[in-house]
Short mmCIF file of C-alpha atoms and ligand atoms in Angstrom, two decimals:
data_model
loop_
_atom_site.label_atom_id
_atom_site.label_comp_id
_atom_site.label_asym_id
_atom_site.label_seq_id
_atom_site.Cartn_x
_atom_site.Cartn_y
_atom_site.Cartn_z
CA UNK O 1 132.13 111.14 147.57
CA UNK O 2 133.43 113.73 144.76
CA UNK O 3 135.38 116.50 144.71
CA UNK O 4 132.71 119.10 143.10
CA UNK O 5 133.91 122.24 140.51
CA UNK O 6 131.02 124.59 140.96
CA UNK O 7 130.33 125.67 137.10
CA UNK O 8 128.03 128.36 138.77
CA UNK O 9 128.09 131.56 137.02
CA UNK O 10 130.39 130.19 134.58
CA UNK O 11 128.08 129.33 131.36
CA UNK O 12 127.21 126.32 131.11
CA UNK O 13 124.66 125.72 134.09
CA UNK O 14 125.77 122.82 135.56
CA UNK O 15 127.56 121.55 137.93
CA UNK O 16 131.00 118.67 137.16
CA UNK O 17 131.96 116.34 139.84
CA UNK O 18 135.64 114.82 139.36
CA UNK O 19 136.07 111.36 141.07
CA UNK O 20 137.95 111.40 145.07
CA UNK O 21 141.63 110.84 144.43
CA UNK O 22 141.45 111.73 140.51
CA UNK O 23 144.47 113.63 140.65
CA UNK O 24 143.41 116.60 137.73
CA UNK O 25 145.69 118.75 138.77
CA UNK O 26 149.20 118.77 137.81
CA UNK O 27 151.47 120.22 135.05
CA UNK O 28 151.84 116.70 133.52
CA UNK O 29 147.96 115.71 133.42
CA UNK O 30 147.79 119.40 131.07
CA UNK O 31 150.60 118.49 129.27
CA UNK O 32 149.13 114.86 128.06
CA UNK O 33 145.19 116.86 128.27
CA UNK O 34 146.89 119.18 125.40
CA UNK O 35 148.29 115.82 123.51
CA UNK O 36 145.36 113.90 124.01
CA UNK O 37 143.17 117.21 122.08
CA UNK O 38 141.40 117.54 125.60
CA UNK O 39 141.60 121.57 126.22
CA UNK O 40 138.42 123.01 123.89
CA UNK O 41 137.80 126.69 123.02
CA UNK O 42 134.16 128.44 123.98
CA UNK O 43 133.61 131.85 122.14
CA UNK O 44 131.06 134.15 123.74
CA UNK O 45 129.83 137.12 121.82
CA UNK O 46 130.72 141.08 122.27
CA UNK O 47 127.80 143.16 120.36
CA UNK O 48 127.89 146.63 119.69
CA UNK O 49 125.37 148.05 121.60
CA UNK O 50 124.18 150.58 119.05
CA UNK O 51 123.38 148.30 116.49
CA UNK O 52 123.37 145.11 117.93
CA UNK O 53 126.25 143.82 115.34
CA UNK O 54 128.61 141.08 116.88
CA UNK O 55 131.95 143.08 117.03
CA UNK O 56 134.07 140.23 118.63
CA UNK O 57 134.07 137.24 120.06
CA UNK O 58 136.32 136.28 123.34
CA UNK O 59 137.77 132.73 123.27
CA UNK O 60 137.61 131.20 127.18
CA UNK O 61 139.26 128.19 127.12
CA UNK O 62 137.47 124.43 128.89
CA UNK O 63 139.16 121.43 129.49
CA UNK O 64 137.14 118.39 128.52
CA UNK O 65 137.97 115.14 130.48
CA UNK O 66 137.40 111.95 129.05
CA UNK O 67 134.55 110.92 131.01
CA UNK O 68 132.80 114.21 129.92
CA UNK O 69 133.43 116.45 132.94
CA UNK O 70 134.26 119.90 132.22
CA UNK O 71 136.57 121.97 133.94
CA UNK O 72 137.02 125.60 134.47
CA UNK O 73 139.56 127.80 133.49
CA UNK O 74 139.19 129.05 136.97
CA UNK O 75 140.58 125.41 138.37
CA UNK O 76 143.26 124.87 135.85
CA UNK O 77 145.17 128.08 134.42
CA UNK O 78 146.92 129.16 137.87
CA UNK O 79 147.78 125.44 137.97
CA UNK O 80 149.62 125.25 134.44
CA UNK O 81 151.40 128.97 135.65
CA UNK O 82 152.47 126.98 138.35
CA UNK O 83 153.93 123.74 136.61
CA UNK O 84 155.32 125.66 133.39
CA UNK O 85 152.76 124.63 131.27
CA UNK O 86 151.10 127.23 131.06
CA UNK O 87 153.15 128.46 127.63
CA UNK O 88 152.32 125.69 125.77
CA UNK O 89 148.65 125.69 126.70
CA UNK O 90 148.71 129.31 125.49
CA UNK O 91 150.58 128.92 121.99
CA UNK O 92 147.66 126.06 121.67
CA UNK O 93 145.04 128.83 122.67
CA UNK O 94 146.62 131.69 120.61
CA UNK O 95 147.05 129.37 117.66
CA UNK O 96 143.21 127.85 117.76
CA UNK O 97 141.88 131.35 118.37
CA UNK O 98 143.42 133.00 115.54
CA UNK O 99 142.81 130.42 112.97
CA UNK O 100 139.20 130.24 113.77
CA UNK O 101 138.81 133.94 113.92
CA UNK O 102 139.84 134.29 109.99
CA UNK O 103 136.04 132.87 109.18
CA UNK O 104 134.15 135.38 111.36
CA UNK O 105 131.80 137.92 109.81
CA UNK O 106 128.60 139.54 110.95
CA UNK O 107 126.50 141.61 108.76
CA UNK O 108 129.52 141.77 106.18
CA UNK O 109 131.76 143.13 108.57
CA UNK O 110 135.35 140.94 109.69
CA UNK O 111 134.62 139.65 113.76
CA UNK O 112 137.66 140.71 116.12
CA UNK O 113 139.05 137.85 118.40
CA UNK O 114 139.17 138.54 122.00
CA UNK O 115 142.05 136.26 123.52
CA UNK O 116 143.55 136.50 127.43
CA UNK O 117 146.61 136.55 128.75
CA UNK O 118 147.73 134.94 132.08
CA UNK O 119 150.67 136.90 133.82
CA UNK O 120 152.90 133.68 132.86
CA UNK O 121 152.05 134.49 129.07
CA UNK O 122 152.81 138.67 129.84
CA UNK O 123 155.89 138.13 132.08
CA UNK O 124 157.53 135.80 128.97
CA UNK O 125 160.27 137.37 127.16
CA UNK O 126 159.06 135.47 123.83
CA UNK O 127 155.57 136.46 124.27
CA UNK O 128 154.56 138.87 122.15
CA UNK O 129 156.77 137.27 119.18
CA UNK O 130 154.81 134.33 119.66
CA UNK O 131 151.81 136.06 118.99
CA UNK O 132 153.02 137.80 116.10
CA UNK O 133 154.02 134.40 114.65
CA UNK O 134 150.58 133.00 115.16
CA UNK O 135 148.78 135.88 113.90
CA UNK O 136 151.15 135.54 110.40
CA UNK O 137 150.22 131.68 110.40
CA UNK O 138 146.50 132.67 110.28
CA UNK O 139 147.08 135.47 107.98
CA UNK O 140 144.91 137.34 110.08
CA UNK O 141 144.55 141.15 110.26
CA UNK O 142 146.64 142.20 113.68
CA UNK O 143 143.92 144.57 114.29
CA UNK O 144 141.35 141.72 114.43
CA UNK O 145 143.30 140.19 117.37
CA UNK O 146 143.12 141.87 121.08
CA UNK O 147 144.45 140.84 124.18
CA UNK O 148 142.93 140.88 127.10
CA UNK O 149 144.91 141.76 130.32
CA UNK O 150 144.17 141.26 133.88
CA UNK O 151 145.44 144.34 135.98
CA UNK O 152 146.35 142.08 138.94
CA UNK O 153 148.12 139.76 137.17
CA UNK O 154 151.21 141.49 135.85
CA UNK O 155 153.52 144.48 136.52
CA UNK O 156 154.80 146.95 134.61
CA UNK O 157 158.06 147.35 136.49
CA UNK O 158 158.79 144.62 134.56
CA UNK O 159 161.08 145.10 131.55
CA UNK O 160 159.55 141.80 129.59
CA UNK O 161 156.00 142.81 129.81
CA UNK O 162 156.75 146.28 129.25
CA UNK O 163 158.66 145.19 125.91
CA UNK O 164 155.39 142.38 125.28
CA UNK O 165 152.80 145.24 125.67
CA UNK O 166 154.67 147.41 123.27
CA UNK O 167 155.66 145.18 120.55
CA UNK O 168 151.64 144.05 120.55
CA UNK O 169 150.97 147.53 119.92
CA UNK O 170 153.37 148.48 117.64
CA UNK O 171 152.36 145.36 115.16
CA UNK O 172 148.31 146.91 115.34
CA UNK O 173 147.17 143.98 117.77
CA UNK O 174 144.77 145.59 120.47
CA UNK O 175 144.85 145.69 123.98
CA UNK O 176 141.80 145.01 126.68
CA UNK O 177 141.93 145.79 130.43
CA UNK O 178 139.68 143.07 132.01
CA UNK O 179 137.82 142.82 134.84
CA UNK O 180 138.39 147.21 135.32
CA UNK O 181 137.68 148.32 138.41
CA UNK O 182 138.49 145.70 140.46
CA UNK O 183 142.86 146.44 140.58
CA UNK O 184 144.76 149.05 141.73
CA UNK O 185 146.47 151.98 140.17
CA UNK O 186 144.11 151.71 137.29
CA UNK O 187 144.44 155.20 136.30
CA UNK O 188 148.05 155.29 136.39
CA UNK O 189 148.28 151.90 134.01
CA UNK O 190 146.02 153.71 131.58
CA UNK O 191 148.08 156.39 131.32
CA UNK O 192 151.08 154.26 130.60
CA UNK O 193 149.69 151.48 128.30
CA UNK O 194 148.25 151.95 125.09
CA UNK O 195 145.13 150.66 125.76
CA UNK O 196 142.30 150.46 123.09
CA UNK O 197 139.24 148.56 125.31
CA UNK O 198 138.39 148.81 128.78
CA UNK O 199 136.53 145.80 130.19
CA UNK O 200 134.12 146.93 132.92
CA UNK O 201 133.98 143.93 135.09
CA UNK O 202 130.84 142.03 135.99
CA UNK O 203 130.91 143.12 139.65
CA UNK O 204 129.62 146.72 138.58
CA UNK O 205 126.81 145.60 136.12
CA UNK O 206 125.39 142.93 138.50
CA UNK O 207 123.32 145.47 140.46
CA UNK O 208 122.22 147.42 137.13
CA UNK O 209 117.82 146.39 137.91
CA UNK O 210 116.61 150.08 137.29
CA UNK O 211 116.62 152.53 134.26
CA UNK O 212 117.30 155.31 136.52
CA UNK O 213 119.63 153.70 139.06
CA UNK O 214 122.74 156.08 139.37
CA UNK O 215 125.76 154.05 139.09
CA UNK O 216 128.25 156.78 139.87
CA UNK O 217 131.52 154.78 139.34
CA UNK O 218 129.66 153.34 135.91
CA UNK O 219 129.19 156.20 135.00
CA UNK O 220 132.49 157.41 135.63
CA UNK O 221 134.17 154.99 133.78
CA UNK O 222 131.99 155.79 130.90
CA UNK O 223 133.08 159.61 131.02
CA UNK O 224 136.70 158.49 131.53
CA UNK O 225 136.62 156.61 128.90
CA UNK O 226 135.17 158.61 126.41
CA UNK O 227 137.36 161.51 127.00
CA UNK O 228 140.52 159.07 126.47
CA UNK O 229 138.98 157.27 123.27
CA UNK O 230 138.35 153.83 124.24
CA UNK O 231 135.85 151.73 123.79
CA UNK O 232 134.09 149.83 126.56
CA UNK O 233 132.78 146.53 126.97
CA UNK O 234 130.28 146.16 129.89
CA UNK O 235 130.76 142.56 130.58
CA UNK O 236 127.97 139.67 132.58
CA UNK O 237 124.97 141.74 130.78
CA UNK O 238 121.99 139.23 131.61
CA UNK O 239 119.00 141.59 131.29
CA UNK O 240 117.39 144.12 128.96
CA UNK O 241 117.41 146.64 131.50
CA UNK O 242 121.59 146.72 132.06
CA UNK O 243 121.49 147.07 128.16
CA UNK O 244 118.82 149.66 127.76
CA UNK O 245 120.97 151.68 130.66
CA UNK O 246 124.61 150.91 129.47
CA UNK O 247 123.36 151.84 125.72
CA UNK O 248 121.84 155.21 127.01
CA UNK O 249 124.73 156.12 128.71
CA UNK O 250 127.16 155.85 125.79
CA UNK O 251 129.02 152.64 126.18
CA UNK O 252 129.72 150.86 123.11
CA UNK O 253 129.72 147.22 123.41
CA UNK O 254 128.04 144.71 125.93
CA UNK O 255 128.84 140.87 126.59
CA UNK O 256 126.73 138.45 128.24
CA UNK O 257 124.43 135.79 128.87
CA UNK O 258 121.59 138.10 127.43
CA UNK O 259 123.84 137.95 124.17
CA UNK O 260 125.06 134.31 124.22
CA UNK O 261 126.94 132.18 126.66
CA UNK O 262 130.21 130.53 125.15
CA UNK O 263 129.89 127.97 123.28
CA UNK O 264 131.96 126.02 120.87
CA UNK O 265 133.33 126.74 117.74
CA UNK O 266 131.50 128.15 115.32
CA UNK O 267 131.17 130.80 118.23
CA UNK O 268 127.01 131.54 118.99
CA UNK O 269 126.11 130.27 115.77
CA UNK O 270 122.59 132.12 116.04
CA UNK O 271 124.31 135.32 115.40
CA UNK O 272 127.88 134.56 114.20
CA UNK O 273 127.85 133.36 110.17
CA UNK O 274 130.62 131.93 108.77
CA UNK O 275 132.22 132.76 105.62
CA UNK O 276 133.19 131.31 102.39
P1 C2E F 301 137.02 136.58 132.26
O1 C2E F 301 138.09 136.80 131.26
O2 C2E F 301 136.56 137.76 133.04
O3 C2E F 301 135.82 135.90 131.45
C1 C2E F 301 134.47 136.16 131.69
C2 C2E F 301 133.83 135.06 132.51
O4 C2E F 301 132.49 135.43 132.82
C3 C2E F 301 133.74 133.73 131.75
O5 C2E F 301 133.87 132.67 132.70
C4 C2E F 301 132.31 133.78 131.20
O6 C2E F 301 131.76 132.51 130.95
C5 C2E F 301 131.58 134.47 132.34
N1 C2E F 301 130.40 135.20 131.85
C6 C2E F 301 130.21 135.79 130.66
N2 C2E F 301 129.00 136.42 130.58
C7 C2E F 301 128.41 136.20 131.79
C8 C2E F 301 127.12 136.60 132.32
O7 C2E F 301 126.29 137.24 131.69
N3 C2E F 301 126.85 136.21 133.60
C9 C2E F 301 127.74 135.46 134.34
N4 C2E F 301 127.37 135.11 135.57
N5 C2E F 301 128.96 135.08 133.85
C10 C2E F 301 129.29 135.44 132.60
P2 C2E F 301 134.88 131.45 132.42
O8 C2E F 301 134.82 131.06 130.97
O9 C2E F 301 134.63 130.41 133.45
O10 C2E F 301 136.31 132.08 132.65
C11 C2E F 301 136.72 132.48 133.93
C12 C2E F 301 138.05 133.18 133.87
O11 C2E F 301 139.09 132.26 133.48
C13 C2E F 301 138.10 134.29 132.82
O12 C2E F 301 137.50 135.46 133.33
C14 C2E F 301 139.58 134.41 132.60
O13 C2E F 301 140.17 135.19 133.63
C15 C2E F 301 140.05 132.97 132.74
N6 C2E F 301 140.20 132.39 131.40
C16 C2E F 301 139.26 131.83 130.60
N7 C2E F 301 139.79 131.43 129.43
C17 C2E F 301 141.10 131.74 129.47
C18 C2E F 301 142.21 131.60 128.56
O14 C2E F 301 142.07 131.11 127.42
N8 C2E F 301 143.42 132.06 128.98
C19 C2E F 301 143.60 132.65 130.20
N9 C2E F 301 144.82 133.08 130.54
N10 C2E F 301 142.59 132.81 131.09
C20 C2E F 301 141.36 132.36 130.72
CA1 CA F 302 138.52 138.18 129.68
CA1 CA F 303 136.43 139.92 132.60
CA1 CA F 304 138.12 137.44 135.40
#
């Protein structure tokens, strides 16, 4: 019998079965998986939907076990918040992201790097100097970085992230909301960080099957957006269609399987070209 991680909806179409009794999950087996070079980063494309340019790429990190089996962020990063290892597995994703991102160009144009924070990572007092270090180590232009936040997974009432948020921003890195729609108080975050990208989250662009389908709270976003100056990324495109509609409507970039699943470094190498 095997414990089975569902990879379903998650990229790489299959599905990983660790052993009964494997113990996978605790803050030691991360901290000897980051030792033993075990964690990998996947980069999945962001185009811009007017011109089908890749604008950015967002790193989502695996964890590959000896025996081959892949596992899911989904099934490891609350554990490493948990057992305090979640810290160094981000300095190891920050670092890897940023130094691969330096070598990213499509159709002559520098590729952004889309990285995510866990509310471990936000809540950190040495966070955002962290970041700032790695981004110096890479050389690479702050603007080029943006972090992606998760609405549920942090508060503002606290001091750290509120200093973390606004140091990013201050140094020219760029901030995502991910997954937006799906918190609360999304309007009144907006209002107090300085956002640059909103994230619409999967949920919403799932049901996009028909040109003319009227998406109210899509659309809304769009119009919301627009009149605050952010750009939007509709994220889980699969189809045509949810392009031809998103594009139509005015939203600027799309992610998605229809674009490229994540895959490993060099990121969707169909579309993304390297660089001297
Ligand atoms: P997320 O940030 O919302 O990432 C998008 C997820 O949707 C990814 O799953 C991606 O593979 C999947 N996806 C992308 N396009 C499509 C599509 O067209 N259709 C479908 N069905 N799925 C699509 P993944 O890589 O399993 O990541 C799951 C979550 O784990 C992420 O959600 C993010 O919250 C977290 N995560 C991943 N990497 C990191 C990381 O490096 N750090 C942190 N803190 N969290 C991460
Ligand atoms: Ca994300
Ligand atoms: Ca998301
Ligand atoms: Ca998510």
């Amino acid at each position: 019998d095997a414990a089975i991680f569902q990879a379903k909806s998650r990229g790489y179409g299959q599905t990983v079965t660790a052993p009964r009794g494997s113990t996978v999950h605790n803050g030691a087996d991360i901290r000897r998986a980051l030792e033993d070079q075990e964690f990998v980063l996947h980069y999945q494309p962001v185009v811009d939907l007017a011109t089908g340019t890749v604008d950015k790429a967002e790193a989502l990190v695996r964890w590959v076990r000896p025996d081959g089996q892949i596992v899911p962020p989904d099934q490891f990063i609350r554990l490493a918040e948990q057992t305090g290892t979640m810290l160094e597995l981000g300095d190891w994703i920050l670092s890897t992201a940023v130094h691969s991102a330096t070598t990213w160009h499509h159709d002559g144009r520098p590729v952004a790097v889309s990285v995510n924070a866990s509310g471990a990572e936000l809540q950190d007092p040495t966070y955002a100097r962290r970041v700032l270090r790695h981004v110096a180590d890479a050389a690479l232009a702050p603007e080029r970085l943006i972090i992606e936040l998760v609405e549920s997974d942090f508060s503002l009432a606290s001091r750290a992230v509120r200093a973390n948020l606004v140091t990013l921003a201050d140094a020219g890195v760029r901030l995502a909301i991910d997954d937006f729609g799906t918190g609360h108080s999304s309007l009144h975050r907006l209002d107090q960080l300085r956002v640059d990208i909103l994230k619409i989250d999967r949920s919403f662009i799932s049901p996009l099957t028909d040109p003319d389908q009227p998406m109210p709270v899509v659309t809304a976003i769009l119009a919301m957006a627009d009149a605050l100056g952010l750009d939007v990324v509709a994220e889980g495109i699969e189809t045509p269609e949810q392009a031809d509609w998103l594009r139509r409507r005015g939203c600027s970039h799309g992610q998605g399987y229809l674009y490229g699943k994540p895959a490993p470094h060099p990121p969707a190498t169909a579309v993304l070209h390297r660089s001297a």
